[in-house]
Short mmCIF file of C-alpha atoms in Angstrom, two decimals:
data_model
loop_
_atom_site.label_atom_id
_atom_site.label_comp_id
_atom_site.label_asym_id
_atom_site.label_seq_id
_atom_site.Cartn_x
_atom_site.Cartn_y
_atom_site.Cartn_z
CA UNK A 27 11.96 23.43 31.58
CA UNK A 28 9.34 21.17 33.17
CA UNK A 29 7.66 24.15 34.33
CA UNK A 30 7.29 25.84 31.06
CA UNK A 31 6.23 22.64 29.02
CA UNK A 32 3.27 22.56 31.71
CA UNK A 33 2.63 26.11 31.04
CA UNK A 34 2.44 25.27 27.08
CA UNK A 35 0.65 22.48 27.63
CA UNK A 36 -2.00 24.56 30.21
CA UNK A 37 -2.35 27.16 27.22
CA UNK A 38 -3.22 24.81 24.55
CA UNK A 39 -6.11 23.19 26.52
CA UNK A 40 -7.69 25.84 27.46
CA UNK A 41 -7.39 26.60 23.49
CA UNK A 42 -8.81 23.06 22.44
CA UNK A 43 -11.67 24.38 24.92
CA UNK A 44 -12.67 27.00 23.35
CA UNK A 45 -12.10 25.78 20.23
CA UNK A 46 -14.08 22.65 20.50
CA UNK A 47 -16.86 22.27 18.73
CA UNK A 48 -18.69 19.16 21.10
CA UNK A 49 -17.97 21.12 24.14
CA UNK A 50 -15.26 21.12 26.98
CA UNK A 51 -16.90 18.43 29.47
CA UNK A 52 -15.98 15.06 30.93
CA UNK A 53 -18.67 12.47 29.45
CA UNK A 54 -20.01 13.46 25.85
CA UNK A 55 -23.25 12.01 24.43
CA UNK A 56 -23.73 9.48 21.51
CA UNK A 57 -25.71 11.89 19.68
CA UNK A 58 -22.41 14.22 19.22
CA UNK A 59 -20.67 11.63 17.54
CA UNK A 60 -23.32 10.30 14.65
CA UNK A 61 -20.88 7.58 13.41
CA UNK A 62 -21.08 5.60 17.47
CA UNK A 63 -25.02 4.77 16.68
CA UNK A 64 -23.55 2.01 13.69
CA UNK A 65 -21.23 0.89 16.11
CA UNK A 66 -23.89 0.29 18.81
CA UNK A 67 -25.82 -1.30 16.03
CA UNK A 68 -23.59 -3.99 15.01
CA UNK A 69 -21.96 -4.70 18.48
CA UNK A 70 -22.93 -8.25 18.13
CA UNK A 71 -21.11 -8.61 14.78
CA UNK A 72 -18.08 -7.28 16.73
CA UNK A 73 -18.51 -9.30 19.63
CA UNK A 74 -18.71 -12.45 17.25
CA UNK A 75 -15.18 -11.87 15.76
CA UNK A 76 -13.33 -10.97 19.49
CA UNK A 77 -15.18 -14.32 21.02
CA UNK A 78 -12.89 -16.00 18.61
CA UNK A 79 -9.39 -13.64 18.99
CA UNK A 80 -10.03 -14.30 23.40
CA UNK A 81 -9.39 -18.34 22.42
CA UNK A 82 -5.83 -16.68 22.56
CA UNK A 83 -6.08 -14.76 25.63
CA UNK A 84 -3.37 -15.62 27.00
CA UNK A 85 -1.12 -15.71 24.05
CA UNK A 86 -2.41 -12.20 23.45
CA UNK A 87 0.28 -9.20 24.32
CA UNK A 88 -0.01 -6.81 27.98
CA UNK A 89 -0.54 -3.37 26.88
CA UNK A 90 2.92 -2.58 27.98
CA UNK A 91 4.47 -4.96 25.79
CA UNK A 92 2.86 -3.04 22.95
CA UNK A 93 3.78 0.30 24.31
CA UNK A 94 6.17 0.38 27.16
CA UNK A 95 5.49 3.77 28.49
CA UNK A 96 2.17 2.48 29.76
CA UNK A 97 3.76 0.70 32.21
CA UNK A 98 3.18 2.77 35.61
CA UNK A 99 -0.66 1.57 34.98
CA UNK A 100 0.33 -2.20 33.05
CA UNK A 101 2.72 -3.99 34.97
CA UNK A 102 1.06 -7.55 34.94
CA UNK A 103 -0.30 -9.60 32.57
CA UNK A 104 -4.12 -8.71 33.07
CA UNK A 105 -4.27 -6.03 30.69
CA UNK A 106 -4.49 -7.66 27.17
CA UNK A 107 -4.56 -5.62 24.10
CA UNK A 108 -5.81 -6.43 20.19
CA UNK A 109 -4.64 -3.62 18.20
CA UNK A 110 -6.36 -2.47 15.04
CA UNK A 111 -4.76 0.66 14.03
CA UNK A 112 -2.92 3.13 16.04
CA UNK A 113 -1.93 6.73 14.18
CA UNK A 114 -1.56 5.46 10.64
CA UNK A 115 -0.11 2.10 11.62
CA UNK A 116 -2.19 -1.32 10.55
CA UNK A 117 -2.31 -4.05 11.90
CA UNK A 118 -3.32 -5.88 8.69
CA UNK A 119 -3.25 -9.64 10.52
CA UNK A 120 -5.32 -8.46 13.10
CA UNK A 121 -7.56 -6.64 10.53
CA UNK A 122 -8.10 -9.90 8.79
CA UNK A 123 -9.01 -11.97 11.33
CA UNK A 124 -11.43 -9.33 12.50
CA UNK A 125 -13.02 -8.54 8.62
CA UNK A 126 -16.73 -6.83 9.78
CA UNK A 127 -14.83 -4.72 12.99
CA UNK A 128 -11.97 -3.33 10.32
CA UNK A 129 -14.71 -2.29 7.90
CA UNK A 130 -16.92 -0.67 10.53
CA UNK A 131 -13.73 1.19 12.15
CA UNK A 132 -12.59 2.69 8.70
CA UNK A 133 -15.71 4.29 8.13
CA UNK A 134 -15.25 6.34 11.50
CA UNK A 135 -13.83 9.65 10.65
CA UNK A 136 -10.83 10.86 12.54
CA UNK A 137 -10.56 7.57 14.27
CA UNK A 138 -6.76 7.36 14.94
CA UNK A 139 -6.24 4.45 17.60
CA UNK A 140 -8.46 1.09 17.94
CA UNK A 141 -8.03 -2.37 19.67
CA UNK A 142 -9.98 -4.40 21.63
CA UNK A 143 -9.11 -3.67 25.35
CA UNK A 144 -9.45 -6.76 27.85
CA UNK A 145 -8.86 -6.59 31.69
CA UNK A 146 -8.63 -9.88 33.17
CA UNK A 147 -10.87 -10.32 36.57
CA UNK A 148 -9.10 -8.03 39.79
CA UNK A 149 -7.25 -5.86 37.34
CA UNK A 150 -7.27 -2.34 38.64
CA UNK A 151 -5.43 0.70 36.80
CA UNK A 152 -4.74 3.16 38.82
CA UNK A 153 -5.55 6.84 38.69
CA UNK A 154 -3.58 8.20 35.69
CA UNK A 155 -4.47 11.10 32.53
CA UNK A 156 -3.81 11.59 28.80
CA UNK A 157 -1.48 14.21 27.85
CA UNK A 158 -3.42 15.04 24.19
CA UNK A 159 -6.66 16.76 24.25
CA UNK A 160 -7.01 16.69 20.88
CA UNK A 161 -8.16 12.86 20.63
CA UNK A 162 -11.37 11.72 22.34
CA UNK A 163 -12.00 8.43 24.04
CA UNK A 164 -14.21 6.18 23.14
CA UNK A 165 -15.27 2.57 24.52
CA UNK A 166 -17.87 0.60 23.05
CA UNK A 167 -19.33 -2.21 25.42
CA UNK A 168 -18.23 -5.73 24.40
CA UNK A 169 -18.38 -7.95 27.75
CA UNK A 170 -19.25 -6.71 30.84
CA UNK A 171 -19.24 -8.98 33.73
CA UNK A 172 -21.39 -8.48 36.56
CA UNK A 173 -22.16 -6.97 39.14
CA UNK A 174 -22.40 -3.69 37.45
CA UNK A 175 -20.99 -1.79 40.41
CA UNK A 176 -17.48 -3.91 40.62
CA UNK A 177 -16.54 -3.01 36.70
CA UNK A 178 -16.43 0.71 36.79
CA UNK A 179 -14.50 3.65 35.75
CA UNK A 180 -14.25 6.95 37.47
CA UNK A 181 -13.05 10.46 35.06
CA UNK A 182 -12.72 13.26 37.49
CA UNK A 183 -15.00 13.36 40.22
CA UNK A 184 -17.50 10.75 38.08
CA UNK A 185 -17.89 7.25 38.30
CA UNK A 186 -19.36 5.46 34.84
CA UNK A 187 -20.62 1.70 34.12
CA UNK A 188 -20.17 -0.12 30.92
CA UNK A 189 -23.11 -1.58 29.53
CA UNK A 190 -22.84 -4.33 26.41
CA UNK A 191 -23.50 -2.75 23.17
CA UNK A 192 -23.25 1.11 24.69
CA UNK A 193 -20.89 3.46 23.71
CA UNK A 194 -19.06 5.32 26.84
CA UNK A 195 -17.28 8.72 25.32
CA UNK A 196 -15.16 10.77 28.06
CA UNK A 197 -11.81 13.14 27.50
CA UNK A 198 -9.16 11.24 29.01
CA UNK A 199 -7.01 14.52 30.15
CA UNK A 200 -9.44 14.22 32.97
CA UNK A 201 -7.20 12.19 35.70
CA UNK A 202 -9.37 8.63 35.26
CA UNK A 203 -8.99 5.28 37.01
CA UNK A 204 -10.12 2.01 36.36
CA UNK A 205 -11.58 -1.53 38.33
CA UNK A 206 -12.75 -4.74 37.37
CA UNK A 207 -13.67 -6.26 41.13
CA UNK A 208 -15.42 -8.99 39.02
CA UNK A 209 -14.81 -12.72 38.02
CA UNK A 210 -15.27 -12.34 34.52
CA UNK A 211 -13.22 -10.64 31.77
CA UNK A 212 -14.13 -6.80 30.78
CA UNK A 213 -13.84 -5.83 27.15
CA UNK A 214 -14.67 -2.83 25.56
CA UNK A 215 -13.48 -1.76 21.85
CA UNK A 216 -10.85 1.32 22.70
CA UNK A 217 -10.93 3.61 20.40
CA UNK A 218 -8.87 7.69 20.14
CA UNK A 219 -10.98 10.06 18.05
CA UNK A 220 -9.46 13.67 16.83
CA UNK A 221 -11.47 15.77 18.59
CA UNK A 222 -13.99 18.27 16.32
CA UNK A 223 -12.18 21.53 16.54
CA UNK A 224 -13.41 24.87 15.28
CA UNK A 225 -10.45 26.19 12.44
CA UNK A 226 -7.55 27.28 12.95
CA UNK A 227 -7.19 24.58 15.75
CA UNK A 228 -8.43 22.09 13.98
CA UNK A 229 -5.60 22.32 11.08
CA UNK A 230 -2.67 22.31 14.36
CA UNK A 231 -4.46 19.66 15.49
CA UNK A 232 -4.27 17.57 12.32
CA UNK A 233 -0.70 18.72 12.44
CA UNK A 234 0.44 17.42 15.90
CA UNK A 235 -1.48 13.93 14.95
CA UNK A 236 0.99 13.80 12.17
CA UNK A 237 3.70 14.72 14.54
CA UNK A 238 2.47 11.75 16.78
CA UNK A 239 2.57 9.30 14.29
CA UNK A 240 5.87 9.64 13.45
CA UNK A 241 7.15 9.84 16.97
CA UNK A 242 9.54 7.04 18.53
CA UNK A 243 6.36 6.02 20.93
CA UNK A 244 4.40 5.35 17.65
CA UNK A 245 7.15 3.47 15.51
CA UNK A 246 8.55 1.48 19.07
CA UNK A 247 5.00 0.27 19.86
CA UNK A 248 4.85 -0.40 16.12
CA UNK A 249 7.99 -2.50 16.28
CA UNK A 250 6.86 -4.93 18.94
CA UNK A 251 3.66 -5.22 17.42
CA UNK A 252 5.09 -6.55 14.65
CA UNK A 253 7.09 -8.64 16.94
CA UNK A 254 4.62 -10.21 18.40
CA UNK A 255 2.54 -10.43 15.28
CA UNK A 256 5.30 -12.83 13.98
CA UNK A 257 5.11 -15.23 16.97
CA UNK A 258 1.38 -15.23 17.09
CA UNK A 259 0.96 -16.09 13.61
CA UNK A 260 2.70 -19.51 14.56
CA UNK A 261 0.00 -20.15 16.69
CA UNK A 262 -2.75 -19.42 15.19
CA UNK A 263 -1.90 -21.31 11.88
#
């Protein structure tokens, strides 16, 4: 059985391959993705509104918490997570605190996951891949501690360097890994983009999202966001 899901899965990428219409590589450019130059633009605006979510850091929930099947890569608490949306779900608290970031993100076609992604100083996540090539990566520069060379992250046989206000674009099939050797905390706003697919892939791809969003992963990590949404909102009142 395991064997023929991997075949499946084999056939379809090499479909979304062909099919795509920014190309089959590891890193993709800025320019392929229009909407990333406003984000770059207004990076401060966005950095304004998570300096004041990190005064909660450490109230703040581990990625696992959040999603649970995450945890071969989150097992500590140095992974901290501030969702936005995530395949049709809103976080409508989180939205509100964060007013200019929620109107920038829903003007971002496709855009199907977003949160603010912060690794505490030493995390490390090990080497690990996506299992949907139909969503593209996407992390936009927030806080990047230095020295440029300890906050990195490798995607295949590439290693890549966040800079503030930068967008960083990669397809996270690619197996990927993740350090932050630095002192400082590393934040970059995480976002999943449907990938621009030439037709008839990109109607099964609109499909399977669909299919996604109503999986148990989805409505679990939805549950315990909510969760936690209730016992933040005692401390931030």
């Amino acid at each position: 059985m395991k064997a023929l899901r991997r075949a499946v899965v084999k056939k379809l990428e090499n479909w979304v391959a062909r099919s795509s219409l920014v190309g089959n590589s590891t890193f993709f450019s800025v320019e392929q993705f229009p909407w990333a130059t406003q984000l770059e633009e207004n990076w401060l605006v966005i950095r304004k509104e998570l300096e004041q979510v990190l005064e909660y850091v450490d109230e703040l929930p581990n990625f696992q918490d959040i999603s649970p099947r995450q945890r071969r890569i989150a097992n500590d608490n140095r992974w901290k997570t501030y969702f936005f949306f995530a395949f049709g779900f809103k976080a409508t608290k989180n939205c509100e605190r964060c007013p200019e970031t929620t109107k920038l993100l829903e003007q971002i076609p496709g855009m199907k996951v977003a949160f603010f992604s912060i690794l505490a100083p030493g995390k490390h996540i090990p080497e690990h891949r996506g299992k949907y090539i139909g969503v593209i990566r996407y992390h936009l520069g927030l806080m990047v501690p230095e020295p440029k060379t300890a906050c990195r992250i490798r995607v295949n046989d590439e290693v890549a360097y966040w800079e503030e206000g930068k967008s960083l674009l990669f397809d996270d099939t690619f197996p990927h890994e993740v350090w932050n050797d630095t002192n400082g905390y590393r934040v970059v706003l995480f976002l999943d983009i449907v990938r621009p697919l030439r037709f008839p892939l990109s109607v099964v791809n609109s499909l399977a999202c669909r299919l996604i969003a109503a999986s148990p992963i989805i409505q679990d990590a939805k549950a315990n966001h909510e969760s936690w949404e209730k016992r933040f909102a005692e401390v931030v009142k």
